[in-house]
Amino acid sequence: MTDELVAGEDGEPVDLPRISTGSEGLDDILGGGFDANRMYLYEGRPGSGKTTIALQFLLRGVRDRERVLYITLSETKRELQLVAKRHGWSLAGVDVFELVPPETTLDPERELTVFHPAEVELSETTKLVFKEIERINPTRVVLDSLSELRLLAQSPLRYRRQVLALKHFFSQRNCTVVLLDDLSSSQDDLQLHSIAHGVVMLEQLAIEYGAERRRLRVIKMRGISFRGGFHDFTIEAGGLKIFPRLIAAEHHKTFVGEFTGSGNAELDQLLGGGLERGTNALLIGAAGVGKSSVALTYAIAAAERGEHAVFFAFDEGRGTVEARARTLGLPLEKHMNSGLIRFQQIDPAELSPGEFAANLRQSVEVENARIVVIDSLNGYLNAMPDERFLILQMHELLSYLGQQGVLTILVLAQHGLVGPMDTPLDISYLSDAVLMLRYFELAGTVRRALSVVKKRSGNHEHAIREFRLSGAGISLGPPLKDFSGIFSGNPRFTGTKIPDLDKADGH
């Protein structure tokens, strides 16, 4: 970039407008895109998505009526056209310069020389690149790939000089350049990092089970504030879909922290009036004890008020959840058909945590969901590579949802059915309210108990009540005053006469 292009009338540098990278997600990570007329590096192993995101960069230039050029030393023009076709793109408007290595040509003038072959090949390759750029005069250029230049150079010193020559050549032109490197060298090319204005690394990770995970990281970007860390992405028809890492501090919204009813007066009374907007509640207990039924009750109550709710199911299919709702007499299908409740089944083996966070954001910001149900955290845990990361990301998710005024219902299944319970992970300290559900035995029958063991905001009942599921929905019985040890897994009757809970509850 020449001084005349960046200096204002007073001689001070001018902050040029950003240009889009062609990827909405990467633009978001960079806070607006690339600085124009600079050289950038995309690096990653073969198959990580470099060619695809580079084509997106050029196609954005075509949409902006710019002249763009793809210089390929590794892939053929036919291969590029096939990539574009599978993404539904047309390369019309993209100049493709397929650079054939000199040793493969039949030009007699190139067959005999007194110079070292590598010197001739590198020099002629560079001259051909410069000549084509001067002929087309593009504003966006992709060079694919540096590994070919590295092989031609044969020494790190000559390779660095060649890249510096490229940078110097482009600095004299109004041109933004993206270099691709497949990391074929045995060591990290830190010298190349120092030359480039910005470096983006793309990774493809093979996990022990399920689909591969893809992520990218901005290693450096001179003069640009960007979101650090790894960001998940997928390669779909239409290009790379990047999911910027969620940072809760960037999202604030004014809302009224009013009570959100469950649709069940007894449960709201137990909770001291209900759960407040902008809070989250953890439902914890054994499998089948009724956690999902309570969560469904909240989602349907929101729909009855005309609010939107979203139900993310990691463990059960839609048919199972609909069958449970019919058994409880809950009009789930009606509200799903009306669009007030969106049910999404999640496959933890196929969905990355970043994609789930992006899905959740869309539910809140686009669909205006007021209640979010995650059923269950056990399935969500399976989608995470490490439990530590689950806690960190769950903290960001809950902080974000709270700042958006959303009521979040989290379901966590404990290991075991009766007796002492084991919790796969402890996120109770992140929860604003914790509802414990347990089985207990009475007169040869299995019963359910429910209690609010934690609620940060406001008062709540401290009693343990019997909890029932029936065709009329959920219902709560009187406090179990004559029992002890229900939540410890060793319930004991301490009264003088076994109560008839069915009669006391009206059943």
PDB file of C-alpha atoms in Angstrom, residues 32-165:
ATOM      1  CA  GLY A  32     -16.403  -5.757  10.085  1.00  0.00           C
ATOM      2  CA  GLY A  33     -14.007  -7.623   7.806  1.00  0.00           C
ATOM      3  CA  PHE A  34     -10.530  -7.084   6.358  1.00  0.00           C
ATOM      4  CA  ASP A  35      -8.590  -3.866   5.979  1.00  0.00           C
ATOM      5  CA  ALA A  36      -8.444  -3.245   2.225  1.00  0.00           C
ATOM      6  CA  ASN A  37      -5.229  -3.504   0.208  1.00  0.00           C
ATOM      7  CA  ARG A  38      -3.445  -5.843   2.599  1.00  0.00           C
ATOM      8  CA  MET A  39      -2.099  -9.398   2.428  1.00  0.00           C
ATOM      9  CA  TYR A  40      -3.754 -12.144   4.490  1.00  0.00           C
ATOM     10  CA  LEU A  41      -3.025 -15.803   5.064  1.00  0.00           C
ATOM     11  CA  TYR A  42      -5.468 -18.714   5.367  1.00  0.00           C
ATOM     12  CA  GLU A  43      -3.668 -21.784   6.627  1.00  0.00           C
ATOM     13  CA  GLY A  44      -4.849 -25.294   7.360  1.00  0.00           C
ATOM     14  CA  ARG A  45      -4.411 -28.929   6.469  1.00  0.00           C
ATOM     15  CA  PRO A  46      -5.890 -30.240   3.205  1.00  0.00           C
ATOM     16  CA  GLY A  47      -9.672 -30.530   3.502  1.00  0.00           C
ATOM     17  CA  SER A  48     -10.054 -27.859   6.168  1.00  0.00           C
ATOM     18  CA  GLY A  49     -12.014 -25.493   3.880  1.00  0.00           C
ATOM     19  CA  LYS A  50      -9.404 -22.984   2.663  1.00  0.00           C
ATOM     20  CA  THR A  51     -10.400 -23.108  -1.008  1.00  0.00           C
ATOM     21  CA  THR A  52     -14.086 -22.718  -0.181  1.00  0.00           C
ATOM     22  CA  ILE A  53     -13.697 -19.666   2.033  1.00  0.00           C
ATOM     23  CA  ALA A  54     -11.220 -18.166  -0.470  1.00  0.00           C
ATOM     24  CA  LEU A  55     -13.815 -18.497  -3.225  1.00  0.00           C
ATOM     25  CA  GLN A  56     -16.353 -16.799  -0.949  1.00  0.00           C
ATOM     26  CA  PHE A  57     -13.918 -13.884  -0.617  1.00  0.00           C
ATOM     27  CA  LEU A  58     -13.702 -13.523  -4.415  1.00  0.00           C
ATOM     28  CA  LEU A  59     -17.423 -14.018  -5.051  1.00  0.00           C
ATOM     29  CA  ARG A  60     -18.175 -11.199  -2.629  1.00  0.00           C
ATOM     30  CA  GLY A  61     -15.955  -9.021  -4.769  1.00  0.00           C
ATOM     31  CA  VAL A  62     -17.890 -10.082  -7.865  1.00  0.00           C
ATOM     32  CA  ARG A  63     -21.145  -9.045  -6.150  1.00  0.00           C
ATOM     33  CA  ASP A  64     -19.545  -5.677  -5.403  1.00  0.00           C
ATOM     34  CA  ARG A  65     -18.619  -5.345  -9.109  1.00  0.00           C
ATOM     35  CA  GLU A  66     -14.898  -5.762  -8.484  1.00  0.00           C
ATOM     36  CA  ARG A  67     -12.356  -7.480 -10.724  1.00  0.00           C
ATOM     37  CA  VAL A  68     -11.114 -10.632  -8.959  1.00  0.00           C
ATOM     38  CA  LEU A  69      -8.455 -13.232  -9.733  1.00  0.00           C
ATOM     39  CA  TYR A  70      -7.821 -16.778  -8.508  1.00  0.00           C
ATOM     40  CA  ILE A  71      -4.235 -17.907  -9.131  1.00  0.00           C
ATOM     41  CA  THR A  72      -3.918 -21.657  -8.740  1.00  0.00           C
ATOM     42  CA  LEU A  73      -0.651 -23.567  -8.638  1.00  0.00           C
ATOM     43  CA  SER A  74      -2.180 -26.690  -7.123  1.00  0.00           C
ATOM     44  CA  GLU A  75      -5.819 -27.141  -8.160  1.00  0.00           C
ATOM     45  CA  THR A  76      -7.014 -27.104 -11.742  1.00  0.00           C
ATOM     46  CA  LYS A  77      -9.658 -24.775 -13.083  1.00  0.00           C
ATOM     47  CA  ARG A  78     -11.966 -27.763 -13.584  1.00  0.00           C
ATOM     48  CA  GLU A  79     -11.599 -28.730  -9.917  1.00  0.00           C
ATOM     49  CA  LEU A  80     -12.451 -25.174  -8.857  1.00  0.00           C
ATOM     50  CA  GLN A  81     -15.522 -25.187 -11.083  1.00  0.00           C
ATOM     51  CA  LEU A  82     -16.656 -28.456  -9.504  1.00  0.00           C
ATOM     52  CA  VAL A  83     -16.272 -26.977  -6.001  1.00  0.00           C
ATOM     53  CA  ALA A  84     -18.282 -23.933  -7.058  1.00  0.00           C
ATOM     54  CA  LYS A  85     -20.998 -26.046  -8.683  1.00  0.00           C
ATOM     55  CA  ARG A  86     -21.512 -28.138  -5.549  1.00  0.00           C
ATOM     56  CA  HIS A  87     -21.994 -24.951  -3.546  1.00  0.00           C
ATOM     57  CA  GLY A  88     -24.454 -23.567  -6.069  1.00  0.00           C
ATOM     58  CA  TRP A  89     -22.034 -20.895  -7.254  1.00  0.00           C
ATOM     59  CA  SER A  90     -21.036 -19.654 -10.674  1.00  0.00           C
ATOM     60  CA  LEU A  91     -17.450 -18.618 -11.343  1.00  0.00           C
ATOM     61  CA  ALA A  92     -18.620 -16.152 -13.976  1.00  0.00           C
ATOM     62  CA  GLY A  93     -16.826 -12.933 -13.127  1.00  0.00           C
ATOM     63  CA  VAL A  94     -13.917 -14.755 -11.459  1.00  0.00           C
ATOM     64  CA  ASP A  95     -10.727 -14.805 -13.516  1.00  0.00           C
ATOM     65  CA  VAL A  96      -8.929 -18.108 -12.926  1.00  0.00           C
ATOM     66  CA  PHE A  97      -5.230 -18.247 -13.792  1.00  0.00           C
ATOM     67  CA  GLU A  98      -4.169 -21.883 -13.878  1.00  0.00           C
ATOM     68  CA  LEU A  99      -0.404 -21.708 -13.554  1.00  0.00           C
ATOM     69  CA  VAL A 100       1.305 -24.754 -15.073  1.00  0.00           C
ATOM     70  CA  PRO A 101       4.722 -25.525 -13.558  1.00  0.00           C
ATOM     71  CA  PRO A 102       7.468 -24.777 -16.121  1.00  0.00           C
ATOM     72  CA  GLU A 103       8.919 -28.302 -16.084  1.00  0.00           C
ATOM     73  CA  THR A 104       5.638 -29.690 -17.455  1.00  0.00           C
ATOM     74  CA  THR A 105       5.519 -27.431 -20.498  1.00  0.00           C
ATOM     75  CA  LEU A 106       6.821 -28.271 -23.953  1.00  0.00           C
ATOM     76  CA  ASP A 107       8.308 -24.848 -24.597  1.00  0.00           C
ATOM     77  CA  PRO A 108      11.748 -25.510 -26.191  1.00  0.00           C
ATOM     78  CA  GLU A 109      13.117 -22.281 -24.744  1.00  0.00           C
ATOM     79  CA  ARG A 110      12.610 -23.656 -21.240  1.00  0.00           C
ATOM     80  CA  GLU A 111      14.158 -27.070 -21.808  1.00  0.00           C
ATOM     81  CA  LEU A 112      17.862 -26.125 -21.654  1.00  0.00           C
ATOM     82  CA  THR A 113      19.427 -23.664 -19.250  1.00  0.00           C
ATOM     83  CA  VAL A 114      22.739 -23.063 -17.496  1.00  0.00           C
ATOM     84  CA  PHE A 115      20.935 -21.917 -14.325  1.00  0.00           C
ATOM     85  CA  HIS A 116      19.825 -24.116 -11.461  1.00  0.00           C
ATOM     86  CA  PRO A 117      16.375 -25.542 -12.362  1.00  0.00           C
ATOM     87  CA  ALA A 118      14.776 -24.327  -9.104  1.00  0.00           C
ATOM     88  CA  GLU A 119      15.956 -20.771  -9.761  1.00  0.00           C
ATOM     89  CA  VAL A 120      14.441 -20.732 -13.214  1.00  0.00           C
ATOM     90  CA  GLU A 121      11.161 -22.305 -12.105  1.00  0.00           C
ATOM     91  CA  LEU A 122      10.687 -19.893  -9.203  1.00  0.00           C
ATOM     92  CA  SER A 123      11.679 -16.854 -11.242  1.00  0.00           C
ATOM     93  CA  GLU A 124       9.419 -17.744 -14.170  1.00  0.00           C
ATOM     94  CA  THR A 125       6.509 -18.597 -11.898  1.00  0.00           C
ATOM     95  CA  THR A 126       6.784 -15.223 -10.208  1.00  0.00           C
ATOM     96  CA  LYS A 127       7.030 -13.391 -13.513  1.00  0.00           C
ATOM     97  CA  LEU A 128       3.915 -15.139 -14.829  1.00  0.00           C
ATOM     98  CA  VAL A 129       1.984 -14.207 -11.685  1.00  0.00           C
ATOM     99  CA  PHE A 130       3.045 -10.545 -11.885  1.00  0.00           C
ATOM    100  CA  LYS A 131       2.265 -10.365 -15.580  1.00  0.00           C
ATOM    101  CA  GLU A 132      -1.243 -11.758 -15.134  1.00  0.00           C
ATOM    102  CA  ILE A 133      -2.024  -9.394 -12.267  1.00  0.00           C
ATOM    103  CA  GLU A 134      -0.830  -6.399 -14.259  1.00  0.00           C
ATOM    104  CA  ARG A 135      -2.965  -7.520 -17.208  1.00  0.00           C
ATOM    105  CA  ILE A 136      -6.208  -8.004 -15.225  1.00  0.00           C
ATOM    106  CA  ASN A 137      -5.608  -5.357 -12.512  1.00  0.00           C
ATOM    107  CA  PRO A 138      -7.819  -7.065  -9.891  1.00  0.00           C
ATOM    108  CA  THR A 139      -8.829  -5.641  -6.522  1.00  0.00           C
ATOM    109  CA  ARG A 140      -9.055  -9.105  -4.916  1.00  0.00           C
ATOM    110  CA  VAL A 141      -6.566 -11.922  -5.461  1.00  0.00           C
ATOM    111  CA  VAL A 142      -6.295 -15.457  -4.077  1.00  0.00           C
ATOM    112  CA  LEU A 143      -2.996 -17.335  -4.461  1.00  0.00           C
ATOM    113  CA  ASP A 144      -3.357 -21.110  -4.045  1.00  0.00           C
ATOM    114  CA  SER A 145      -1.046 -22.268  -2.670  1.00  0.00           C
ATOM    115  CA  LEU A 146       2.174 -21.224  -0.979  1.00  0.00           C
ATOM    116  CA  SER A 147       3.264 -24.828  -0.596  1.00  0.00           C
ATOM    117  CA  GLU A 148       4.073 -24.885  -4.313  1.00  0.00           C
ATOM    118  CA  LEU A 149       6.222 -21.770  -3.990  1.00  0.00           C
ATOM    119  CA  ARG A 150       7.909 -23.320  -0.959  1.00  0.00           C
ATOM    120  CA  LEU A 151       8.845 -26.382  -3.014  1.00  0.00           C
ATOM    121  CA  LEU A 152      10.148 -24.250  -5.853  1.00  0.00           C
ATOM    122  CA  ALA A 153      12.229 -22.098  -3.492  1.00  0.00           C
ATOM    123  CA  GLN A 154      13.844 -25.156  -1.854  1.00  0.00           C
ATOM    124  CA  SER A 155      15.307 -23.045   0.966  1.00  0.00           C
ATOM    125  CA  PRO A 156      13.596 -21.015   3.718  1.00  0.00           C
ATOM    126  CA  LEU A 157      15.614 -17.905   2.847  1.00  0.00           C
ATOM    127  CA  ARG A 158      14.655 -17.892  -0.840  1.00  0.00           C
ATOM    128  CA  TYR A 159      11.052 -18.677   0.099  1.00  0.00           C
ATOM    129  CA  ARG A 160      10.866 -15.738   2.511  1.00  0.00           C
ATOM    130  CA  ARG A 161      12.413 -13.427  -0.081  1.00  0.00           C
ATOM    131  CA  GLN A 162       9.839 -14.587  -2.600  1.00  0.00           C
ATOM    132  CA  VAL A 163       6.916 -13.903  -0.285  1.00  0.00           C
ATOM    133  CA  LEU A 164       8.391 -10.475   0.543  1.00  0.00           C
ATOM    134  CA  ALA A 165       8.652  -9.801  -3.179  1.00  0.00           C
TER     135      ALA A 165
END
